[in-house]
XYZ file of C-alpha atoms in Angstrom:
383
model
C 39.435 -118.411 -32.387
C 42.233 -120.711 -33.787
C 41.616 -124.434 -35.267
C 42.681 -126.423 -32.393
C 40.215 -124.638 -30.134
C 37.844 -124.535 -32.798
C 37.638 -128.273 -32.650
C 37.865 -128.783 -28.774
C 34.542 -127.021 -28.752
C 33.206 -128.992 -30.872
C 34.249 -132.238 -28.893
C 32.863 -131.311 -25.778
C 29.935 -130.038 -27.752
C 29.042 -133.019 -29.458
C 30.351 -135.459 -25.982
C 27.545 -134.052 -23.831
C 25.043 -132.958 -26.827
C 24.304 -129.732 -26.152
C 25.006 -126.815 -29.609
C 24.179 -123.980 -28.347
C 23.727 -123.828 -24.462
C 26.323 -122.900 -21.554
C 27.847 -126.309 -20.400
C 29.316 -126.035 -17.003
C 32.668 -127.461 -15.560
C 31.178 -129.825 -12.913
C 26.896 -130.223 -12.187
C 25.507 -131.986 -9.888
C 23.942 -135.206 -10.735
C 20.329 -135.331 -8.770
C 18.653 -138.177 -10.191
C 18.557 -140.634 -7.296
C 16.606 -140.977 -4.691
C 17.404 -137.260 -2.970
C 13.637 -135.878 -2.824
C 12.336 -138.923 -1.454
C 15.152 -138.879 1.527
C 14.462 -135.222 1.812
C 11.393 -135.455 2.136
C 11.612 -138.476 4.993
C 13.734 -136.113 6.262
C 11.127 -132.862 6.271
C 8.697 -135.512 7.671
C 10.440 -136.642 10.591
C 11.204 -133.180 11.834
C 14.804 -133.973 12.102
C 16.640 -131.640 10.005
C 19.611 -130.839 11.994
C 22.790 -133.093 13.582
C 20.657 -135.995 14.712
C 18.435 -138.309 12.441
C 19.375 -141.603 10.547
C 20.574 -140.228 7.957
C 23.511 -139.020 9.310
C 24.091 -142.657 10.864
C 23.054 -143.662 7.709
C 25.510 -142.287 5.810
C 28.388 -142.709 7.627
C 27.520 -146.539 7.628
C 27.483 -146.084 3.248
C 30.756 -144.606 3.601
C 32.557 -147.014 6.147
C 31.455 -149.691 3.858
C 32.538 -148.205 -0.064
C 35.579 -146.950 1.361
C 36.378 -149.969 3.389
C 37.443 -147.327 6.482
C 36.245 -148.435 9.907
C 35.652 -144.706 11.097
C 33.463 -142.397 9.419
C 33.217 -139.232 10.716
C 30.390 -136.992 8.737
C 30.917 -132.754 8.890
C 29.545 -129.897 7.512
C 32.309 -129.013 4.904
C 35.679 -130.443 3.630
C 37.688 -127.618 4.993
C 36.421 -127.729 8.704
C 36.970 -131.615 8.450
C 40.787 -130.813 8.052
C 40.456 -128.527 10.814
C 39.601 -131.174 13.257
C 41.878 -133.906 11.136
C 44.705 -131.526 12.005
C 43.986 -131.032 15.730
C 43.651 -134.563 16.528
C 46.427 -135.629 15.176
C 48.645 -133.071 17.127
C 48.792 -129.638 15.350
C 49.294 -126.964 18.065
C 49.778 -123.449 17.612
C 52.845 -122.564 16.028
C 53.302 -125.913 14.757
C 54.200 -126.212 10.874
C 52.611 -127.765 8.826
C 53.949 -129.108 5.456
C 51.474 -129.219 1.917
C 51.428 -128.895 -1.288
C 51.600 -124.959 -3.100
C 49.805 -126.458 -5.813
C 46.397 -126.669 -3.835
C 42.568 -125.664 -3.273
C 43.051 -123.016 -0.770
C 40.670 -124.992 1.552
C 43.973 -126.798 2.658
C 46.343 -124.320 3.567
C 43.036 -122.470 5.045
C 42.703 -125.616 7.804
C 46.499 -124.908 8.717
C 45.451 -121.333 9.578
C 42.428 -122.044 11.364
C 45.162 -124.329 13.358
C 47.296 -121.039 14.412
C 49.744 -123.195 12.288
C 52.145 -122.155 9.697
C 52.047 -123.761 6.394
C 54.698 -125.116 4.211
C 55.110 -125.100 0.799
C 56.926 -128.350 -0.794
C 56.745 -129.091 -4.451
C 54.367 -132.002 -6.744
C 55.638 -134.073 -8.812
C 54.077 -133.624 -12.336
C 52.784 -137.423 -13.360
C 50.111 -136.708 -10.390
C 49.921 -132.802 -9.903
C 50.157 -134.323 -5.444
C 53.351 -133.420 -3.335
C 56.134 -135.055 -4.173
C 57.858 -137.302 -1.307
C 61.297 -136.825 -3.449
C 60.572 -133.006 -2.716
C 59.462 -133.450 1.029
C 62.117 -135.993 1.752
C 65.053 -133.243 -0.204
C 63.062 -130.163 1.996
C 63.538 -132.730 5.601
C 67.278 -133.124 5.009
C 67.853 -129.817 4.364
C 65.937 -128.240 7.112
C 64.257 -130.890 9.751
C 66.225 -132.707 12.525
C 64.531 -134.632 15.262
C 64.696 -134.301 18.963
C 62.924 -136.477 21.697
C 61.281 -138.332 18.730
C 59.348 -134.704 17.233
C 60.797 -133.006 14.099
C 61.555 -129.367 14.280
C 63.060 -126.674 11.744
C 65.850 -126.084 12.046
C 66.134 -122.746 10.518
C 62.383 -121.544 12.438
C 63.095 -123.556 15.200
C 59.296 -124.223 14.876
C 57.963 -127.852 15.540
C 57.300 -129.658 12.296
C 53.822 -131.768 13.329
C 51.882 -132.875 10.111
C 52.056 -133.251 6.490
C 48.938 -132.425 4.636
C 48.913 -134.318 0.791
C 46.273 -133.701 -1.349
C 45.037 -136.100 -4.404
C 44.616 -133.312 -6.999
C 41.628 -133.774 -9.097
C 40.984 -137.745 -7.167
C 44.045 -138.484 -9.381
C 46.024 -140.539 -6.190
C 49.496 -138.917 -5.028
C 52.326 -141.203 -4.030
C 50.765 -141.648 -1.200
C 52.655 -144.852 0.345
C 56.136 -143.005 -0.003
C 54.982 -139.883 1.624
C 53.923 -142.338 4.062
C 57.739 -143.860 4.551
C 59.248 -139.784 4.260
C 56.866 -139.056 7.446
C 57.261 -142.432 9.703
C 61.107 -141.446 9.503
C 61.037 -138.068 10.431
C 58.034 -138.743 12.620
C 55.495 -136.359 10.864
C 52.055 -137.115 11.636
C 50.246 -137.182 8.240
C 46.283 -136.118 7.308
C 45.484 -137.085 3.846
C 43.483 -134.538 1.883
C 41.480 -136.864 -0.270
C 38.384 -133.686 -0.724
C 38.450 -134.690 -4.967
C 38.978 -138.319 -4.229
C 35.719 -139.835 -3.494
C 35.567 -142.844 -5.731
C 39.217 -143.007 -6.305
C 41.502 -146.273 -5.646
C 44.808 -146.594 -5.322
C 44.952 -150.599 -5.934
C 42.796 -151.788 -4.000
C 42.608 -149.419 -0.949
C 40.122 -146.276 -1.652
C 42.497 -143.154 -1.326
C 41.986 -141.795 2.107
C 42.157 -144.949 4.003
C 46.157 -144.746 3.785
C 46.352 -142.417 6.687
C 45.551 -142.509 10.307
C 43.313 -139.574 9.739
C 41.638 -138.013 6.371
C 38.747 -136.177 4.663
C 37.009 -135.965 1.631
C 34.501 -133.065 0.596
C 30.702 -133.664 -0.250
C 30.346 -129.744 -1.964
C 27.992 -128.741 -4.503
C 30.962 -129.456 -7.346
C 32.577 -132.680 -6.278
C 31.609 -136.347 -7.491
C 28.829 -136.575 -5.235
C 27.343 -134.037 -3.027
C 25.217 -133.549 0.229
C 25.467 -129.288 -1.004
C 28.091 -128.828 1.128
C 29.974 -131.473 3.183
C 32.898 -133.441 4.562
C 34.109 -136.524 6.589
C 36.623 -137.394 8.589
C 37.807 -141.250 7.950
C 39.571 -143.445 10.385
C 40.572 -146.945 11.339
C 40.982 -145.727 14.944
C 38.642 -145.854 17.607
C 39.395 -143.133 20.502
C 40.305 -140.900 17.518
C 37.272 -141.199 15.613
C 35.266 -140.731 19.380
C 37.317 -137.573 19.808
C 36.240 -136.387 16.117
C 32.493 -136.733 16.641
C 32.548 -135.299 20.244
C 34.878 -131.882 19.283
C 32.462 -131.751 15.959
C 28.826 -131.669 18.196
C 30.637 -129.076 20.386
C 32.380 -131.391 22.702
C 28.752 -131.632 24.271
C 29.388 -134.605 27.347
C 26.142 -136.838 26.333
C 23.419 -136.391 28.745
C 19.297 -136.570 29.285
C 18.675 -132.956 29.425
C 21.885 -131.303 31.149
C 24.023 -128.704 28.900
C 27.562 -130.188 29.708
C 30.731 -129.665 27.749
C 34.545 -130.466 28.654
C 36.089 -128.408 25.871
C 36.560 -126.525 23.222
C 34.390 -127.940 20.181
C 32.936 -127.517 16.878
C 29.513 -127.015 15.664
C 30.662 -128.885 12.467
C 28.593 -132.101 12.418
C 26.413 -132.290 9.183
C 23.171 -132.004 9.479
C 20.770 -134.994 9.075
C 19.099 -133.083 5.775
C 22.426 -132.831 4.210
C 23.038 -136.736 4.669
C 20.030 -138.064 3.370
C 20.781 -136.327 0.345
C 24.460 -138.171 0.846
C 22.469 -141.895 1.406
C 21.128 -140.729 -2.386
C 24.280 -139.108 -3.905
C 26.533 -142.348 -3.309
C 23.813 -145.116 -4.281
C 24.521 -143.353 -7.343
C 28.075 -143.488 -7.215
C 29.299 -146.828 -9.531
C 27.438 -144.876 -12.770
C 28.716 -141.927 -11.345
C 32.396 -143.518 -11.795
C 31.563 -145.132 -15.104
C 30.076 -142.103 -17.043
C 33.043 -139.573 -15.542
C 35.875 -143.095 -16.894
C 34.286 -143.491 -19.806
C 34.331 -139.172 -20.761
C 38.058 -139.165 -19.900
C 38.710 -142.082 -21.650
C 37.234 -140.581 -24.752
C 39.300 -137.318 -23.989
C 42.665 -139.318 -23.794
C 41.696 -140.369 -27.093
C 40.428 -136.623 -28.936
C 43.579 -135.239 -27.174
C 46.165 -138.186 -28.231
C 45.865 -136.699 -32.035
C 46.037 -133.317 -31.243
C 49.391 -131.266 -30.520
C 50.391 -129.109 -28.515
C 48.072 -130.208 -26.198
C 48.249 -133.511 -23.278
C 45.347 -134.993 -21.538
C 46.143 -136.082 -18.188
C 45.668 -139.443 -17.256
C 45.753 -141.929 -14.843
C 48.469 -144.092 -13.713
C 48.549 -147.407 -14.563
C 47.970 -148.417 -10.403
C 45.317 -146.486 -9.778
C 41.853 -146.093 -10.501
C 40.668 -142.096 -10.450
C 37.404 -141.429 -10.307
C 38.654 -138.282 -12.929
C 36.569 -135.586 -10.693
C 37.856 -132.806 -13.187
C 39.544 -133.640 -16.330
C 42.554 -131.117 -17.432
C 44.565 -130.641 -19.811
C 48.353 -129.511 -20.389
C 48.780 -126.904 -23.214
C 52.204 -125.501 -24.059
C 52.655 -122.367 -22.279
C 51.193 -119.939 -20.021
C 50.444 -117.666 -23.252
C 48.415 -120.524 -25.032
C 46.439 -121.692 -21.616
C 45.422 -117.905 -21.028
C 43.831 -117.303 -24.881
C 42.421 -121.208 -24.441
C 40.606 -120.251 -21.369
C 39.686 -117.023 -22.743
C 38.497 -118.502 -26.350
C 36.552 -121.042 -24.731
C 34.671 -119.193 -21.733
C 33.363 -116.406 -24.204
C 31.651 -119.400 -26.395
C 29.866 -120.769 -23.371
C 32.383 -123.147 -22.605
C 32.850 -123.402 -19.220
C 36.998 -123.739 -18.542
C 39.097 -123.460 -15.207
C 42.674 -122.097 -13.999
C 44.208 -124.238 -11.960
C 44.728 -122.963 -8.359
C 47.274 -119.451 -8.140
C 50.005 -121.364 -6.244
C 49.375 -120.581 -2.220
C 52.820 -119.364 -2.114
C 51.809 -116.062 -4.074
C 48.957 -115.637 -2.150
C 48.685 -112.618 0.196
C 47.927 -114.517 3.479
C 51.031 -116.887 2.820
C 54.186 -114.798 1.055
C 56.034 -115.555 4.440
C 55.201 -118.805 4.968
C 58.418 -120.940 4.672
C 58.779 -123.387 1.227
C 61.113 -124.921 -0.535
C 61.807 -125.491 -4.360
C 58.424 -125.087 -6.384
C 59.881 -125.713 -10.018
C 56.622 -128.528 -11.518
C 54.231 -126.595 -9.321
C 55.233 -122.944 -11.232
C 55.339 -124.945 -14.664
C 51.852 -126.623 -13.450
C 50.245 -123.048 -12.640
C 51.500 -122.154 -15.976
C 49.656 -124.724 -17.849
C 46.702 -126.655 -16.684
C 43.666 -126.422 -17.528
C 39.936 -127.911 -16.668
C 37.148 -128.687 -19.314
C 33.717 -129.794 -18.495
C 33.609 -133.544 -17.111
C 29.793 -133.141 -15.849
C 28.611 -137.172 -15.419
C 26.445 -137.215 -18.211
């Protein structure tokens, strides 16, 4: 093991005050009212998608994020699926997204029977690049009858799905402007961004529709879960209707008026979410302190840089990331740290390289490829 890696391992173990045991990448912190609320939920017998905690969780999310409407779902992936449908994405449409993302982003596009189009990211945000998006659209798109079409494929480009990587804000305001110029709907993938702000706005409140995830490894969790955020009451009502099997309200009859989904969050998961949201300010404080210590440590270490927030944002630092010199250094670092009980992980393999997406349209992905070869996530659990 080289000296640099040894220094990093010693620092991480000191940071978490763990000498020999395994240190995970990001474990859930469940030390609030989770058990109390779960017991209340069980005692009520309302453990499925109807119950007071579902309503309470949605209201609390609206208050925290500043969004007028929150519709909680089973997970973030199906929340994106519904959000794309609400945005008007239909079979055969194209949806522009980034190649550097977790697979749920691309999978949700496929669930819509649409085609992902992969565009590059900015290196300083790891999120979809407005310049790359504009370049792709200038070269490939035409607007006819207020609809955007891909000149090369003939398909409609209906939506754009940027992602805020690791809780850091992409240039969402610039992306919104580019999309507006081409009459493209923007759906904001803020899956990793609970508690992150750009200026005074919570990530996930810039687009007409957005999604946040509460998976087990997120900054706050409901075990599995997600939420659709919107300020549009009609979209909110449609989202709730679609995620409850499109059941028409009636005291006893079973009447459904469209193809819907069994996507509503169960009350038992929402109970955990209520308890987690109560602790979110502490989670954010702890994780920002951890990030500050990492940033200071890596500033004195040559050949490795810490991925920090930009001045205009306040990140939740969900997963801390470092950037190494090259792929060889990255691969060796992963091997050494994981073999010694420090969980580290590479950034995702680019979507355009996966077998099911090989034939999807794409732009130049130089930045994405550069980051893929160098980025590693390091332990980021709340202390």
